[in-house]
Amino acid sequence: MHHLYPRLVVSVPEWVSDLIDASPGALRIPEDRMRLAISLARENAARGGGPFGAVVFEDGSGRVVAPGVNLVVPLGCSLAHAETVAIAIAQQAIGSYDLGAPGLPTMQLVTSAEPCAMCLGAIPWSGVKSILCGATGDDAEGVGFDEGAKPDGWPEALAARGIQVTRGICREEAAAVLVDYARGGGLIYNGGRGTAEAPSTTGRIGRDHRP
Amino acid sequence: MHHLYPRLVVSVPEWVSDLIDASPGALRIPEDRMRLAISLARENAARGGGPFGAVVFEDGSGRVVAPGVNLVVPLGCSLAHAETVAIAIAQQAIGSYDLGAPGLPTMQLVTSAEPCAMCLGAIPWSGVKSILCGATGDDAEGVGFDEGAKPDGWPEALAARGIQVTRGICREEAAAVLVDYARGGGLIYNGGRGTAEAPSTTGRIGRDHRP
């Protein structure tokens, strides 16, 4: 008898595609790129998701390669932060696990808030050559999100790997999304803290589970 | 005209299910759990994948919740490390983004090698309450894998979050998988270093891409 494990399907909601389609085809200015990430964050929060958005751009042309929003709750996946979703979709779009592979345009990750420890660790493996950050880690922690343990001097450590970090782009607009989310009573869904509701499938845990 | 981005589908190969099915239904001893993760690592490498394996267990019963292997190359996804795959599949199996949600058995992540910076950052968000590690970070770096920038004292930092870390379980067996992989000429696929071949879909980058 063959055992099958469930699979995870990561895709961006249709409204995300619509929002990108409604934006200009090329965004050459950092602030314009950031405002697109912030608009994803704000719209995701308005739809009940986490208040985070990210976009992978072709750095030279300013074209969008892939967007991402926080999908932790809808996907049931603690890994599905805006940055990791954008990276995953971008890699599927180009057909490589390395956005820095030979022959590709240089890629940039733009994120509405500084990466948590997981996303920070994911950035060097992704192949992007630069990141733009909006809200700071302090802004995120200020409303209750856990950033995790990031090494001191992480921007300099990324720079030493050839990944340039620019922080605080449109910080006020980006931080406002977090503050509004918290004021609106949004779920601060830090994993492993018992913030999740009890799953409805408890009886199906383990190797006896069939998808 | 509606723009669609590609999706990422994360699932474990059939041989992984078969290997888990062929193991005892409950593994109560740490070394037995680790040997299962190591066997996943060894078999994945033998099939052309990365030499890493991981398993989420119910800590009390020793039942497997979900296995994971490194799928970076086959999935075209730099995020698909053994640990993140195991966490993602486990969360799909239980139906929650939090393996520590109320009503669930306590979960443990067993990994054939110490987590890289990304996987380390992912662990607190996952909801597991303990991790067992086989090969050390030095073992992985010794054969050329990049571990990323991990904060000093990361085991203690996880412990302070209520996640117990045990290192060096079956270390020699676990490290031997890495050494054999490197000796066999296996690809050391550190992202962003130009180790990937040029993708065949270069012409399809950006918002004009249709999946």
CSV table of C-alpha atoms in Angstrom, one decimal:
chain,number,residue,atom,x,y,z
A,1,MET,CA,0.0,0.0,0.0
A,2,HIS,CA,1.6,3.2,-1.1
A,3,HIS,CA,1.7,6.1,1.2
A,4,LEU,CA,1.4,9.6,-0.1
A,5,TYR,CA,2.2,12.9,1.6
A,6,PRO,CA,0.2,16.0,0.9
A,7,ARG,CA,1.8,18.7,-1.3
A,8,LEU,CA,2.2,22.4,-0.9
A,9,VAL,CA,1.1,24.6,-3.8
A,10,VAL,CA,2.5,28.2,-3.6
A,11,SER,CA,0.8,30.7,-6.0
A,12,VAL,CA,-0.1,34.3,-5.7
A,13,PRO,CA,-3.8,35.2,-5.5
A,14,GLU,CA,-5.4,36.6,-8.7
A,15,TRP,CA,-5.7,40.1,-7.1
A,16,VAL,CA,-1.9,40.2,-6.9
A,17,SER,CA,-1.6,39.7,-10.6
A,18,ASP,CA,-4.3,42.3,-11.2
A,19,LEU,CA,-2.5,44.8,-9.0
A,20,ILE,CA,0.8,44.3,-10.8
A,21,ASP,CA,-0.9,44.5,-14.2
A,22,ALA,CA,-2.4,47.8,-13.2
A,23,SER,CA,1.0,49.3,-12.4
A,24,PRO,CA,3.4,50.8,-15.0
A,25,GLY,CA,5.4,48.2,-16.9
A,26,ALA,CA,8.7,49.4,-15.7
A,27,LEU,CA,9.6,51.0,-12.4
A,28,ARG,CA,13.1,52.6,-12.5
A,29,ILE,CA,13.0,54.5,-9.3
A,30,PRO,CA,13.5,52.8,-5.9
A,31,GLU,CA,10.6,54.6,-4.3
A,32,ASP,CA,8.3,53.5,-7.1
A,33,ARG,CA,9.3,49.9,-6.7
A,34,MET,CA,8.8,50.2,-2.9
A,35,ARG,CA,5.4,51.7,-3.3
A,36,LEU,CA,4.4,48.7,-5.3
A,37,ALA,CA,5.6,46.3,-2.5
A,38,ILE,CA,3.8,48.5,0.0
A,39,SER,CA,0.5,48.4,-2.0
A,40,LEU,CA,0.7,44.6,-2.0
A,41,ALA,CA,1.3,44.7,1.8
A,42,ARG,CA,-1.7,47.0,2.4
A,43,GLU,CA,-4.0,45.1,0.0
A,44,ASN,CA,-3.0,41.7,1.5
A,45,ALA,CA,-3.8,43.0,5.0
A,46,ALA,CA,-7.1,44.4,3.8
A,47,ARG,CA,-8.0,40.9,2.6
A,48,GLY,CA,-7.2,39.3,5.9
A,49,GLY,CA,-3.6,38.3,5.2
A,50,GLY,CA,-0.3,39.4,6.8
A,51,PRO,CA,0.7,43.1,6.2
A,52,PHE,CA,3.8,42.3,4.1
A,53,GLY,CA,4.5,42.5,0.4
A,54,ALA,CA,7.6,42.0,-1.8
A,55,VAL,CA,8.5,42.1,-5.5
A,56,VAL,CA,11.5,40.7,-7.5
A,57,PHE,CA,12.5,43.1,-10.2
A,58,GLU,CA,14.9,43.1,-13.1
A,59,ASP,CA,17.1,45.7,-11.6
A,60,GLY,CA,18.1,47.3,-14.9
A,61,SER,CA,14.8,47.5,-16.7
A,62,GLY,CA,12.6,47.8,-13.6
A,63,ARG,CA,10.3,45.1,-14.9
A,64,VAL,CA,8.5,42.9,-12.4
A,65,VAL,CA,9.7,39.3,-12.4
A,66,ALA,CA,7.4,38.1,-9.6
A,67,PRO,CA,5.4,39.5,-6.7
A,68,GLY,CA,4.9,38.0,-3.3
A,69,VAL,CA,2.6,38.5,-0.3
A,70,ASN,CA,2.5,36.9,3.1
A,71,LEU,CA,0.5,33.7,2.7
A,72,VAL,CA,1.2,32.0,6.0
A,73,VAL,CA,-2.4,31.7,7.1
A,74,PRO,CA,-4.1,30.9,3.7
A,75,LEU,CA,-1.5,28.4,2.7
A,76,GLY,CA,-1.1,27.0,6.2
A,77,CYS,CA,2.6,27.4,5.8
A,78,SER,CA,4.9,29.3,8.2
A,79,LEU,CA,7.5,29.6,5.4
A,80,ALA,CA,5.3,31.6,3.1
A,81,HIS,CA,6.5,35.1,3.9
A,82,ALA,CA,6.2,37.8,1.2
A,83,GLU,CA,9.9,37.6,0.4
A,84,THR,CA,10.1,33.8,0.1
A,85,VAL,CA,6.9,33.7,-2.0
A,86,ALA,CA,8.3,36.3,-4.4
A,87,ILE,CA,11.6,34.5,-4.6
A,88,ALA,CA,9.9,31.1,-5.2
A,89,ILE,CA,7.6,32.5,-7.9
A,90,ALA,CA,10.5,34.4,-9.6
A,91,GLN,CA,12.6,31.2,-9.7
A,92,GLN,CA,9.7,29.4,-11.3
A,93,ALA,CA,9.2,32.2,-13.8
A,94,ILE,CA,12.9,32.1,-14.9
A,95,GLY,CA,13.2,28.3,-14.7
A,96,SER,CA,16.2,28.2,-12.3
A,97,TYR,CA,16.9,28.0,-8.6
A,98,ASP,CA,19.4,30.8,-9.0
A,99,LEU,CA,18.2,34.3,-9.9
A,100,GLY,CA,21.9,35.1,-10.4
A,101,ALA,CA,22.5,32.4,-13.0
A,102,PRO,CA,24.5,33.3,-16.1
A,103,GLY,CA,22.7,35.1,-18.8
A,104,LEU,CA,20.0,36.5,-16.6
A,105,PRO,CA,19.5,40.2,-15.9
A,106,THR,CA,20.5,41.3,-12.4
A,107,MET,CA,17.7,40.8,-10.0
A,108,GLN,CA,16.6,42.9,-7.0
A,109,LEU,CA,14.2,42.0,-4.1
A,110,VAL,CA,12.1,44.9,-2.8
A,111,THR,CA,10.3,44.2,0.5
A,112,SER,CA,7.9,46.3,2.4
A,113,ALA,CA,9.6,45.4,5.7
A,114,GLU,CA,13.1,44.2,6.5
A,115,PRO,CA,13.5,40.5,6.2
A,116,CYS,CA,13.0,38.2,9.3
A,117,ALA,CA,15.8,35.8,10.2
A,118,MET,CA,14.5,33.1,7.8
A,119,CYS,CA,14.1,35.5,4.8
A,120,LEU,CA,17.5,37.0,5.6
A,121,GLY,CA,19.0,33.5,5.4
A,122,ALA,CA,17.1,32.8,2.2
A,123,ILE,CA,18.4,35.9,0.3
A,124,PRO,CA,22.0,34.7,-0.4
A,125,TRP,CA,20.6,31.4,-1.8
A,126,SER,CA,18.2,33.2,-4.1
A,127,GLY,CA,20.6,34.9,-6.4
A,128,VAL,CA,19.3,38.4,-6.1
A,129,LYS,CA,22.0,41.0,-6.1
A,130,SER,CA,20.4,43.8,-4.1
A,131,ILE,CA,17.5,44.4,-1.7
A,132,LEU,CA,15.5,47.4,-0.9
A,133,CYS,CA,13.7,47.5,2.5
A,134,GLY,CA,10.8,49.7,3.6
A,135,ALA,CA,9.8,49.4,7.3
A,136,THR,CA,12.6,48.5,9.7
A,137,GLY,CA,12.8,45.4,11.9
A,138,ASP,CA,12.1,47.7,14.8
A,139,ASP,CA,8.9,48.8,13.1
A,140,ALA,CA,7.8,45.2,12.7
A,141,GLU,CA,8.7,44.3,16.2
A,142,GLY,CA,7.1,47.4,17.5
A,143,VAL,CA,3.6,46.0,16.5
A,144,GLY,CA,4.4,42.5,17.8
A,145,PHE,CA,5.9,40.6,14.9
A,146,ASP,CA,8.9,38.4,15.8
A,147,GLU,CA,11.9,39.1,13.6
A,148,GLY,CA,13.9,36.2,14.9
A,149,ALA,CA,17.6,36.2,15.7
A,150,LYS,CA,19.5,38.1,13.0
A,151,PRO,CA,23.3,38.3,13.1
A,152,ASP,CA,24.6,41.8,14.0
A,153,GLY,CA,25.8,43.7,11.0
A,154,TRP,CA,23.6,41.7,8.6
A,155,PRO,CA,23.5,44.4,6.0
A,156,GLU,CA,27.3,44.5,5.9
A,157,ALA,CA,27.4,40.7,5.8
A,158,LEU,CA,25.1,40.6,2.7
A,159,ALA,CA,27.2,43.4,1.1
A,160,ALA,CA,30.3,41.2,1.6
A,161,ARG,CA,28.5,38.5,-0.4
A,162,GLY,CA,27.9,41.0,-3.2
A,163,ILE,CA,24.3,41.8,-2.2
A,164,GLN,CA,23.7,45.5,-1.7
A,165,VAL,CA,21.2,46.5,1.0
A,166,THR,CA,19.3,49.8,1.1
A,167,ARG,CA,17.0,50.4,4.1
A,168,GLY,CA,14.3,52.8,5.0
A,169,ILE,CA,12.9,53.4,1.5
A,170,CYS,CA,9.5,55.0,2.0
A,171,ARG,CA,9.8,53.9,5.6
A,172,GLU,CA,6.8,56.0,6.9
A,173,GLU,CA,4.4,54.6,4.4
A,174,ALA,CA,5.7,51.1,4.9
A,175,ALA,CA,5.5,51.3,8.7
A,176,ALA,CA,2.0,52.8,8.5
A,177,VAL,CA,0.8,49.5,7.0
A,178,LEU,CA,2.1,47.6,10.0
A,179,VAL,CA,0.6,50.1,12.5
A,180,ASP,CA,-2.8,50.1,10.8
A,181,TYR,CA,-2.8,46.3,10.7
A,182,ALA,CA,-2.1,46.1,14.4
A,183,ARG,CA,-4.7,48.8,15.3
A,184,GLY,CA,-7.2,46.9,13.2
A,185,GLY,CA,-6.7,43.9,15.4
A,186,GLY,CA,-4.9,41.8,12.8
A,187,LEU,CA,-3.5,38.5,13.9
A,188,ILE,CA,0.1,38.6,14.9
A,189,TYR,CA,0.7,35.0,13.8
A,190,ASN,CA,4.1,34.1,15.2
A,191,GLY,CA,4.5,30.4,14.8
A,192,GLY,CA,5.1,28.2,17.7
A,193,ARG,CA,3.5,30.5,20.1
A,194,GLY,CA,0.1,29.0,20.2
A,195,THR,CA,-1.4,31.8,18.1
A,196,ALA,CA,-2.8,29.4,15.6
A,197,GLU,CA,-6.2,27.9,16.2
A,198,ALA,CA,-6.3,24.1,16.7
A,199,PRO,CA,-6.3,22.5,13.3
A,200,SER,CA,-9.4,20.7,12.3
A,201,THR,CA,-7.4,17.7,11.0
A,202,THR,CA,-5.8,16.6,14.3
A,203,GLY,CA,-6.9,13.1,13.9
A,204,ARG,CA,-5.1,12.7,10.6
A,205,ILE,CA,-1.6,13.3,11.7
A,206,GLY,CA,1.2,11.1,10.9
A,207,ARG,CA,2.0,8.3,8.5
A,208,ASP,CA,-1.6,7.1,8.4
A,209,HIS,CA,-2.7,10.3,6.8
A,210,ARG,CA,-3.9,10.2,3.3
A,211,PRO,CA,-4.2,13.5,1.4
B,1,MET,CA,-5.8,40.5,-20.3
B,2,HIS,CA,-5.1,38.7,-17.1
B,3,HIS,CA,-1.6,38.0,-16.1
B,4,LEU,CA,-0.8,34.8,-14.3
B,5,TYR,CA,2.4,33.9,-12.5
B,6,PRO,CA,3.7,30.4,-12.3
B,7,ARG,CA,3.1,28.4,-9.1
B,8,LEU,CA,5.5,26.3,-7.1
B,9,VAL,CA,4.4,22.7,-6.2
B,10,VAL,CA,6.4,21.2,-3.3
B,11,SER,CA,5.9,17.5,-2.9
B,12,VAL,CA,8.2,14.6,-1.9
B,13,PRO,CA,9.2,12.1,-4.5
B,14,GLU,CA,7.5,8.7,-4.5
B,15,TRP,CA,10.7,6.9,-3.4
B,16,VAL,CA,10.7,9.1,-0.2
B,17,SER,CA,7.2,7.8,0.7
B,18,ASP,CA,8.4,4.2,-0.1
B,19,LEU,CA,11.5,4.6,2.1
B,20,ILE,CA,9.4,5.9,5.0
B,21,ASP,CA,6.8,3.1,4.5
B,22,ALA,CA,9.6,0.5,4.7
B,23,SER,CA,10.8,1.8,8.1
B,24,PRO,CA,9.2,0.9,11.5
B,25,GLY,CA,6.0,2.7,12.3
B,26,ALA,CA,7.4,4.4,15.4
B,27,LEU,CA,11.0,5.4,16.1
B,28,ARG,CA,11.5,6.2,19.8
B,29,ILE,CA,15.3,6.4,19.9
B,30,PRO,CA,17.0,9.6,18.7
B,31,GLU,CA,19.6,7.6,16.8
B,32,ASP,CA,16.9,5.6,14.9
B,33,ARG,CA,15.2,8.8,13.9
B,34,MET,CA,18.5,10.3,12.7
B,35,ARG,CA,19.3,7.1,10.7
B,36,LEU,CA,16.0,7.6,8.8
B,37,ALA,CA,17.0,11.2,8.0
B,38,ILE,CA,20.5,10.1,7.0
B,39,SER,CA,19.0,7.3,4.7
B,40,LEU,CA,16.9,10.0,3.0
B,41,ALA,CA,20.0,12.1,2.5
B,42,ARG,CA,22.0,9.3,1.1
B,43,GLU,CA,19.3,8.1,-1.2
B,44,ASN,CA,18.5,11.6,-2.4
B,45,ALA,CA,22.2,12.1,-3.3
B,46,ALA,CA,22.3,8.7,-5.1
B,47,ARG,CA,19.4,10.0,-7.2
B,48,GLY,CA,21.2,13.2,-8.1
B,49,GLY,CA,19.7,15.4,-5.5
B,50,GLY,CA,21.4,17.3,-2.6
B,51,PRO,CA,22.8,15.1,0.2
B,52,PHE,CA,20.4,16.3,2.9
B,53,GLY,CA,17.4,14.7,4.5
B,54,ALA,CA,15.0,15.7,7.3
B,55,VAL,CA,12.0,14.3,9.1
B,56,VAL,CA,9.3,15.8,11.3
B,57,PHE,CA,8.3,13.4,14.0
B,58,GLU,CA,5.7,13.3,16.7
B,59,ASP,CA,8.1,13.4,19.6
B,60,GLY,CA,6.2,11.3,22.0
B,61,SER,CA,5.1,8.4,19.7
B,62,GLY,CA,8.0,8.5,17.3
B,63,ARG,CA,5.6,8.5,14.3
B,64,VAL,CA,6.7,10.2,11.1
B,65,VAL,CA,4.6,13.3,10.4
B,66,ALA,CA,6.5,14.2,7.2
B,67,PRO,CA,9.8,13.6,5.5
B,68,GLY,CA,11.9,16.1,3.5
B,69,VAL,CA,14.8,15.9,1.1
B,70,ASN,CA,16.7,18.7,-0.6
B,71,LEU,CA,14.8,19.5,-3.8
B,72,VAL,CA,16.6,22.7,-4.8
B,73,VAL,CA,17.6,21.5,-8.3
B,74,PRO,CA,14.6,19.4,-9.3
B,75,LEU,CA,12.1,22.0,-8.1
B,76,GLY,CA,14.2,25.0,-9.3
B,77,CYS,CA,13.8,26.5,-5.9
B,78,SER,CA,16.6,27.7,-3.6
B,79,LEU,CA,14.2,27.5,-0.7
B,80,ALA,CA,13.6,23.8,-0.9
B,81,HIS,CA,16.1,22.5,1.6
B,82,ALA,CA,15.4,19.2,3.4
B,83,GLU,CA,14.2,21.0,6.6
B,84,THR,CA,11.9,23.5,4.9
B,85,VAL,CA,10.4,20.7,2.7
B,86,ALA,CA,9.8,18.6,5.8
B,87,ILE,CA,8.2,21.5,7.7
B,88,ALA,CA,6.1,22.5,4.7
B,89,ILE,CA,4.7,19.0,4.1
B,90,ALA,CA,4.2,18.4,7.9
B,91,GLN,CA,2.1,21.6,8.1
B,92,GLN,CA,0.0,20.5,5.1
B,93,ALA,CA,-0.4,17.1,6.8
B,94,ILE,CA,-1.7,18.6,10.0
B,95,GLY,CA,-3.6,21.5,8.4
B,96,SER,CA,-1.9,24.4,10.2
B,97,TYR,CA,1.0,26.7,9.8
B,98,ASP,CA,1.9,26.0,13.4
B,99,LEU,CA,3.2,22.5,14.4
B,100,GLY,CA,2.9,23.8,17.9
B,101,ALA,CA,-0.8,24.6,17.7
B,102,PRO,CA,-3.0,23.7,20.6
B,103,GLY,CA,-4.1,20.0,20.6
B,104,LEU,CA,-1.2,18.8,18.5
B,105,PRO,CA,1.4,16.3,19.8
B,106,THR,CA,4.8,17.9,20.4
B,107,MET,CA,6.8,17.9,17.2
B,108,GLN,CA,10.5,17.3,16.6
B,109,LEU,CA,12.6,18.1,13.5
B,110,VAL,CA,15.4,15.7,12.8
B,111,THR,CA,17.9,16.8,10.2
B,112,SER,CA,20.9,15.0,8.7
B,113,ALA,CA,23.0,18.2,8.9
B,114,GLU,CA,22.7,21.3,11.0
B,115,PRO,CA,20.4,23.9,9.5
B,116,CYS,CA,21.8,26.7,7.3
B,117,ALA,CA,20.9,30.3,8.2
B,118,MET,CA,17.6,30.1,6.3
B,119,CYS,CA,16.4,26.9,7.9
B,120,LEU,CA,17.6,28.0,11.3
B,121,GLY,CA,15.5,31.1,10.9
B,122,ALA,CA,12.5,29.0,9.8
B,123,ILE,CA,12.6,26.7,12.8
B,124,PRO,CA,11.0,29.1,15.4
B,125,TRP,CA,8.2,29.9,13.0
B,126,SER,CA,7.5,26.2,12.3
B,127,GLY,CA,6.2,25.2,15.8
B,128,VAL,CA,8.6,22.3,16.4
B,129,LYS,CA,9.7,22.0,20.0
B,130,SER,CA,13.1,20.3,19.4
B,131,ILE,CA,15.6,19.5,16.8
B,132,LEU,CA,18.1,16.8,16.4
B,133,CYS,CA,21.1,17.4,14.1
B,134,GLY,CA,23.5,14.9,12.6
B,135,ALA,CA,26.5,16.4,10.7
B,136,THR,CA,27.7,19.7,11.9
B,137,GLY,CA,27.8,23.0,10.1
B,138,ASP,CA,31.6,22.5,9.8
B,139,ASP,CA,31.0,19.1,8.2
B,140,ALA,CA,28.8,20.8,5.6
B,141,GLU,CA,31.2,23.7,5.0
B,142,GLY,CA,34.1,21.3,4.9
B,143,VAL,CA,32.8,19.9,1.6
B,144,GLY,CA,31.9,23.2,0.2
B,145,PHE,CA,28.3,24.0,1.2
B,146,ASP,CA,27.7,27.5,2.4
B,147,GLU,CA,25.9,27.6,5.7
B,148,GLY,CA,25.2,31.3,5.6
B,149,ALA,CA,25.6,33.7,8.5
B,150,LYS,CA,24.2,32.1,11.7
B,151,PRO,CA,24.2,34.1,14.9
B,152,ASP,CA,26.7,33.0,17.5
B,153,GLY,CA,25.1,30.8,20.2
B,154,TRP,CA,22.2,29.8,18.0
B,155,PRO,CA,21.5,26.6,19.9
B,156,GLU,CA,21.1,28.5,23.1
B,157,ALA,CA,19.0,31.1,21.3
B,158,LEU,CA,16.6,28.4,20.2
B,159,ALA,CA,16.6,26.9,23.7
B,160,ALA,CA,15.6,30.3,25.0
B,161,ARG,CA,12.6,30.1,22.7
B,162,GLY,CA,11.6,26.7,24.0
B,163,ILE,CA,13.2,24.7,21.2
B,164,GLN,CA,15.7,22.1,22.4
B,165,VAL,CA,18.7,21.5,20.2
B,166,THR,CA,20.7,18.2,20.2
B,167,ARG,CA,23.8,18.1,17.9
B,168,GLY,CA,26.0,15.4,16.6
B,169,ILE,CA,23.6,12.5,16.6
B,170,CYS,CA,25.2,9.8,14.5
B,171,ARG,CA,27.6,12.5,13.3
B,172,GLU,CA,30.0,10.2,11.6
B,173,GLU,CA,27.4,8.5,9.5
B,174,ALA,CA,25.8,11.8,8.7
B,175,ALA,CA,29.0,13.5,7.7
B,176,ALA,CA,30.0,10.5,5.5
B,177,VAL,CA,27.1,11.2,3.3
B,178,LEU,CA,28.4,14.7,2.6
B,179,VAL,CA,32.0,13.5,2.1
B,180,ASP,CA,30.8,10.7,-0.3
B,181,TYR,CA,28.7,13.2,-2.2
B,182,ALA,CA,31.6,15.6,-2.7
B,183,ARG,CA,34.0,12.8,-3.7
B,184,GLY,CA,31.5,11.7,-6.2
B,185,GLY,CA,31.6,15.1,-7.9
B,186,GLY,CA,28.1,16.1,-6.7
B,187,LEU,CA,27.1,19.7,-7.5
B,188,ILE,CA,27.7,22.1,-4.7
B,189,TYR,CA,24.7,24.3,-5.7
B,190,ASN,CA,25.2,27.4,-3.6
B,191,GLY,CA,22.7,30.0,-5.0
B,192,GLY,CA,23.9,33.3,-6.3
B,193,ARG,CA,27.4,32.0,-7.2
B,194,GLY,CA,26.8,31.2,-10.8
B,195,THR,CA,26.8,27.4,-10.0
B,196,ALA,CA,23.5,27.0,-11.8
B,197,GLU,CA,23.4,26.4,-15.5
B,198,ALA,CA,21.8,29.2,-17.6
B,199,PRO,CA,18.1,28.6,-17.5
B,200,SER,CA,16.5,27.6,-20.8
B,201,THR,CA,13.6,30.0,-20.3
B,202,THR,CA,15.6,33.3,-20.2
B,203,GLY,CA,13.5,34.8,-22.9
B,204,ARG,CA,10.4,34.5,-20.8
B,205,ILE,CA,11.4,36.6,-17.8
B,206,GLY,CA,9.2,39.2,-16.4
B,207,ARG,CA,5.6,40.2,-16.6
B,208,ASP,CA,5.2,39.0,-20.1
B,209,HIS,CA,5.8,35.4,-18.9
B,210,ARG,CA,2.8,33.1,-19.1
B,211,PRO,CA,3.1,29.8,-17.2
